[in-house]
Amino acid sequence: MTNEILGTYAQVHPQLDDPVGRQGQIGMITYADLERDDVYISFEKGQQALYSSDALLIMRKSNEIYRDTISKVSELSTPDFKTLLEISMKMQSSNLQEHRAALEMSLTNETTRQFSQISLQERLGITNNYQLEQEQVHTCGR
């Protein structure tokens, strides 16, 4: 599963309280240790930063974006509908620059972001081990 995400563009979550000040910025996943939930992102000028999977947003699969856009067309404005269809088309490309362009387009507004992005944690099905341990402690202690 790690190889699947290497080379993927990701956005640092815009609401993240990021000590390195990269919230909302786009970078590429260069290394991931999923057991430790460590994901390294490389930014344009060669800077790297370490994040957990829940701090990163990646693009949903093209067919998912298309399906949801078509099924909820009545809830979308015409510009958002067109943008989401274009994002879906760009995500079909094997060209990584098209994927980056799709990610940038997804930032148009909250609607396009919600329809086209997903947290890396959710995509990978990672459960935060610390959170699980805390839930188990609270359950066992009652």
Short mmCIF file of C-alpha atoms in Angstrom, two decimals:
data_model
loop_
_atom_site.label_atom_id
_atom_site.label_comp_id
_atom_site.label_asym_id
_atom_site.label_seq_id
_atom_site.Cartn_x
_atom_site.Cartn_y
_atom_site.Cartn_z
CA MET A 1 0.00 0.00 0.00
CA THR A 2 2.92 2.37 0.66
CA ASN A 3 4.12 2.22 -2.95
CA GLU A 4 0.62 3.20 -4.08
CA ILE A 5 0.88 6.63 -2.44
CA LEU A 6 4.52 7.48 -3.19
CA GLY A 7 4.67 10.21 -5.81
CA THR A 8 1.13 11.35 -5.03
CA TYR A 9 0.38 15.03 -4.63
CA ALA A 10 -1.13 15.96 -1.28
CA GLN A 11 -2.36 19.12 0.35
CA VAL A 12 -1.53 19.87 3.96
CA HIS A 13 -4.91 20.27 5.62
CA PRO A 14 -5.85 23.98 5.52
CA GLN A 15 -7.04 23.99 9.16
CA LEU A 16 -3.96 22.20 10.50
CA ASP A 17 -2.04 24.04 13.21
CA ASP A 18 1.22 23.34 11.38
CA PRO A 19 4.44 24.30 13.20
CA VAL A 20 6.26 24.60 9.86
CA GLY A 21 3.52 26.81 8.42
CA ARG A 22 2.62 24.69 5.41
CA GLN A 23 -1.15 24.45 5.97
CA GLY A 24 -2.99 24.55 2.65
CA GLN A 25 0.17 24.00 0.60
CA ILE A 26 0.69 21.24 -1.96
CA GLY A 27 3.58 18.81 -1.92
CA MET A 28 4.47 15.31 -3.08
CA ILE A 29 4.57 12.23 -0.87
CA THR A 30 8.15 10.98 -0.97
CA TYR A 31 8.23 8.43 1.85
CA ALA A 32 5.70 6.78 4.14
CA ASP A 33 6.01 4.48 7.14
CA LEU A 34 2.38 3.53 7.63
CA GLU A 35 3.01 1.49 10.78
CA ARG A 36 4.21 4.66 12.49
CA ASP A 37 1.83 6.87 10.49
CA ASP A 38 4.76 8.97 9.26
CA VAL A 39 4.36 10.56 5.83
CA TYR A 40 7.08 12.76 4.35
CA ILE A 41 6.09 15.51 1.94
CA SER A 42 8.46 17.32 -0.38
CA PHE A 43 7.56 20.87 -1.36
CA GLU A 44 8.58 22.86 -4.45
CA LYS A 45 11.83 24.33 -3.21
CA GLY A 46 13.12 21.01 -1.86
CA GLN A 47 11.87 21.50 1.69
CA GLN A 48 10.50 18.40 3.39
CA ALA A 49 8.15 17.97 6.30
CA LEU A 50 6.74 15.06 8.29
CA TYR A 51 2.99 14.63 8.77
CA SER A 52 0.56 12.01 9.97
CA SER A 53 -1.92 10.68 7.42
CA ASP A 54 -4.85 12.60 8.92
CA ALA A 55 -3.07 15.92 8.27
CA LEU A 56 -2.94 15.35 4.51
CA LEU A 57 -5.61 15.56 1.84
CA ILE A 58 -5.29 13.73 -1.47
CA MET A 59 -7.49 13.52 -4.52
CA ARG A 60 -10.30 11.02 -4.67
CA LYS A 61 -10.32 8.62 -7.59
CA SER A 62 -11.62 10.03 -10.86
CA ASN A 63 -14.59 7.68 -11.05
CA GLU A 64 -15.64 8.57 -7.49
CA ILE A 65 -15.55 12.30 -8.27
CA TYR A 66 -17.49 11.77 -11.49
CA ARG A 67 -20.10 9.49 -9.87
CA ASP A 68 -20.78 11.90 -7.00
CA THR A 69 -20.82 14.93 -9.28
CA ILE A 70 -23.40 13.35 -11.59
CA SER A 71 -25.53 11.95 -8.76
CA LYS A 72 -25.65 15.32 -6.94
CA VAL A 73 -25.84 17.60 -9.95
CA SER A 74 -28.97 19.35 -8.60
CA GLU A 75 -27.03 20.39 -5.47
CA LEU A 76 -24.17 21.97 -7.43
CA SER A 77 -23.83 25.35 -9.07
CA THR A 78 -23.05 25.24 -12.79
CA PRO A 79 -19.45 26.48 -12.29
CA ASP A 80 -18.80 23.87 -9.56
CA PHE A 81 -20.29 21.13 -11.73
CA LYS A 82 -18.03 22.07 -14.66
CA THR A 83 -14.97 22.35 -12.40
CA LEU A 84 -15.61 18.93 -10.87
CA LEU A 85 -16.01 17.31 -14.29
CA GLU A 86 -12.73 18.88 -15.39
CA ILE A 87 -11.04 17.69 -12.18
CA SER A 88 -12.33 14.17 -12.85
CA MET A 89 -10.92 14.26 -16.38
CA LYS A 90 -7.53 15.49 -15.20
CA MET A 91 -7.37 12.72 -12.59
CA GLN A 92 -7.79 10.14 -15.40
CA SER A 93 -4.49 11.23 -16.90
CA SER A 94 -1.27 9.37 -16.17
CA ASN A 95 0.55 12.71 -16.18
CA LEU A 96 1.38 13.81 -12.62
CA GLN A 97 1.25 17.48 -13.62
CA GLU A 98 -2.41 16.95 -14.55
CA HIS A 99 -2.97 15.49 -11.07
CA ARG A 100 -1.37 18.55 -9.50
CA ALA A 101 -3.53 20.81 -11.69
CA ALA A 102 -6.62 18.85 -10.55
CA LEU A 103 -5.59 19.29 -6.91
CA GLU A 104 -5.11 23.02 -7.44
CA MET A 105 -8.53 23.23 -9.13
CA SER A 106 -10.10 21.41 -6.19
CA LEU A 107 -9.13 24.37 -4.01
CA THR A 108 -11.55 26.66 -5.89
CA ASN A 109 -14.01 26.55 -2.99
CA GLU A 110 -15.24 24.31 -0.18
CA THR A 111 -17.74 22.46 -2.40
CA THR A 112 -15.16 21.42 -4.98
CA ARG A 113 -12.74 20.47 -2.20
CA GLN A 114 -15.28 18.28 -0.42
CA PHE A 115 -16.32 16.53 -3.65
CA SER A 116 -12.78 15.86 -4.84
CA GLN A 117 -10.50 15.41 -1.81
CA ILE A 118 -10.22 12.79 0.91
CA SER A 119 -7.87 12.51 3.87
CA LEU A 120 -4.94 10.21 3.27
CA GLN A 121 -5.84 8.45 6.49
CA GLU A 122 -9.33 7.66 5.22
CA ARG A 123 -8.04 6.53 1.79
CA LEU A 124 -5.59 4.13 3.41
CA GLY A 125 -8.01 2.96 6.09
CA ILE A 126 -5.52 3.82 8.81
CA THR A 127 -6.83 3.96 12.35
CA ASN A 128 -4.83 6.03 14.76
CA ASN A 129 -3.32 3.47 17.17
CA TYR A 130 -3.12 6.01 19.98
CA GLN A 131 -6.80 6.79 19.55
CA LEU A 132 -7.62 3.06 19.61
CA GLU A 133 -5.54 2.55 22.75
CA GLN A 134 -7.32 5.44 24.48
CA GLU A 135 -10.73 4.05 23.50
CA GLN A 136 -9.73 0.63 24.87
CA VAL A 137 -8.50 2.16 28.14
CA HIS A 138 -11.78 4.04 28.60
CA THR A 139 -13.83 0.95 27.74
CA CYS A 140 -11.85 -1.34 30.05
CA GLY A 141 -11.88 1.16 32.90
CA ARG A 142 -15.67 1.31 33.15
#
